[in-house]
XYZ file of C-alpha atoms in Angstrom:
170
model
C -112.908 83.743 31.595
C -114.739 82.919 34.837
C -115.576 85.745 37.260
C -117.337 86.083 40.608
C -118.201 88.831 43.091
C -117.497 88.436 46.812
C -116.986 90.157 50.124
C -113.781 89.320 51.962
C -114.297 89.700 55.717
C -111.706 91.029 58.159
C -108.511 89.092 58.816
C -109.851 88.165 62.269
C -112.945 86.508 60.777
C -110.916 84.909 57.974
C -108.532 83.407 60.541
C -111.482 82.046 62.520
C -113.064 80.493 59.399
C -109.710 79.062 58.282
C -109.291 77.328 61.646
C -112.143 75.056 60.468
C -111.469 75.158 56.730
C -107.985 73.664 57.094
C -109.675 70.503 58.375
C -113.018 70.497 56.567
C -112.709 72.441 53.285
C -110.677 71.078 50.344
C -111.064 74.471 48.586
C -109.024 76.345 51.198
C -106.098 76.802 48.797
C -108.288 78.212 45.995
C -109.885 81.224 47.714
C -109.817 82.921 51.141
C -112.960 82.850 53.315
C -115.618 84.991 51.650
C -119.294 85.792 51.207
C -120.392 85.094 47.636
C -122.524 87.905 46.218
C -122.541 86.692 42.598
C -121.865 83.050 41.757
C -119.159 82.312 39.169
C -120.070 83.412 35.652
C -118.357 83.431 32.268
C -117.606 86.718 30.547
C -115.401 88.060 27.785
C -112.861 90.861 28.314
C -115.145 93.209 26.382
C -118.231 92.301 28.435
C -116.349 92.668 31.711
C -115.498 96.308 30.886
C -119.213 97.130 30.759
C -119.867 95.101 33.882
C -117.140 97.031 35.739
C -118.749 100.358 34.818
C -122.035 99.135 36.262
C -120.321 97.720 39.360
C -118.805 101.163 39.983
C -122.295 102.710 39.803
C -123.767 100.062 42.091
C -120.962 100.590 44.636
C -121.379 104.367 44.504
C -125.094 104.048 45.224
C -124.747 101.451 47.998
C -123.959 102.087 51.646
C -121.548 100.278 53.962
C -123.344 97.807 56.223
C -122.777 95.588 59.230
C -121.960 91.939 58.622
C -123.150 89.856 61.585
C -122.106 86.229 61.916
C -124.311 84.514 64.469
C -123.935 80.717 64.252
C -122.687 77.709 62.322
C -125.276 75.938 60.164
C -125.479 73.338 57.420
C -127.193 72.937 54.052
C -127.748 69.220 54.801
C -129.545 67.256 53.347
C -129.198 69.302 50.118
C -125.399 69.449 50.496
C -122.874 68.409 53.137
C -121.693 71.992 53.500
C -121.156 73.691 56.867
C -121.028 77.471 57.085
C -120.980 80.507 59.319
C -124.442 82.032 58.945
C -124.806 85.771 58.399
C -127.857 87.752 59.464
C -129.804 89.087 56.491
C -129.128 92.832 56.501
C -131.224 95.020 54.181
C -128.152 96.689 52.626
C -126.510 93.291 52.035
C -129.688 91.936 50.412
C -130.031 95.059 48.248
C -126.396 94.840 47.135
C -126.794 91.159 46.261
C -129.984 91.897 44.328
C -128.510 94.802 42.342
C -125.347 92.889 41.451
C -127.194 89.778 40.308
C -129.818 91.739 38.374
C -127.009 93.379 36.421
C -124.713 90.404 35.828
C -127.538 87.976 35.021
C -129.905 90.422 33.311
C -130.458 88.085 30.355
C -130.430 84.846 32.346
C -132.786 83.282 34.840
C -131.635 83.400 38.458
C -133.716 81.195 40.730
C -131.307 80.514 43.581
C -132.251 82.136 46.884
C -129.542 84.091 48.690
C -128.278 82.606 51.958
C -125.417 84.858 53.090
C -122.693 82.693 54.597
C -118.988 81.856 54.852
C -118.247 78.214 54.057
C -116.130 76.407 56.663
C -116.631 72.820 55.487
C -117.667 71.169 52.230
C -117.398 68.003 50.168
C -117.751 65.980 53.374
C -118.898 62.369 53.347
C -122.144 61.656 55.200
C -120.301 60.097 58.185
C -117.819 63.028 58.361
C -120.644 65.542 58.161
C -122.624 63.767 60.879
C -119.568 63.561 63.150
C -118.750 67.246 63.114
C -121.973 69.113 62.376
C -123.381 68.645 65.881
C -120.433 70.185 67.677
C -120.007 73.013 65.140
C -123.649 74.047 65.200
C -123.539 74.208 69.004
C -120.690 76.739 68.950
C -121.383 80.224 70.224
C -120.479 82.424 67.280
C -120.910 86.173 67.570
C -118.967 88.477 65.282
C -119.858 91.838 63.805
C -117.948 94.092 61.412
C -118.583 96.871 58.920
C -118.303 96.011 55.222
C -117.356 98.894 52.956
C -116.278 97.111 49.762
C -116.789 94.146 47.469
C -114.464 92.475 44.973
C -114.687 91.262 41.402
C -112.573 88.102 41.164
C -111.378 86.020 38.258
C -110.288 82.400 38.194
C -106.747 81.468 37.199
C -105.807 78.377 35.195
C -104.873 76.542 38.427
C -108.456 77.107 39.756
C -107.353 79.759 42.268
C -109.318 82.986 42.481
C -107.696 86.412 42.557
C -108.979 89.983 42.759
C -109.591 91.749 39.443
C -110.964 94.965 40.959
C -112.231 96.279 44.323
C -115.290 98.521 44.655
C -115.795 100.793 47.672
C -119.368 101.308 48.839
C -120.718 104.852 48.826
C -117.527 106.366 47.360
């Protein structure tokens, strides 16, 4: 089964992200707006039990932190993906590092972590060019406290749903 680990922001921030996603993100029906902490990975039911024990320990030893969204950006030219950029907070970076070190302990992880909430993806070059200018000029300023993360699993219809929630510092 395929799993992933994410942060779901507040309803207010999700509503804001969805105001763009309904036009620019074909994945809107698969998962709510989120910050990916651990990219999708395959695991057996037996392996996931051990992973959950470690996720509980990581959550217990991690502190809540402030999630600050500060602007819209793009991954172009690597990908035609537009996102709400999140300031790199030390607690967020530590949480990401601990989670990935555990889940991918026997695998190489080379991807750098760019905390973000996707608001547009799978855009053609002309579509991307048309909208990226106006979106990146938007004044985005949102701040909220994050006190939990979620282990998700993917259903047969490609939708993601919560398997378990982990509260930070509790």
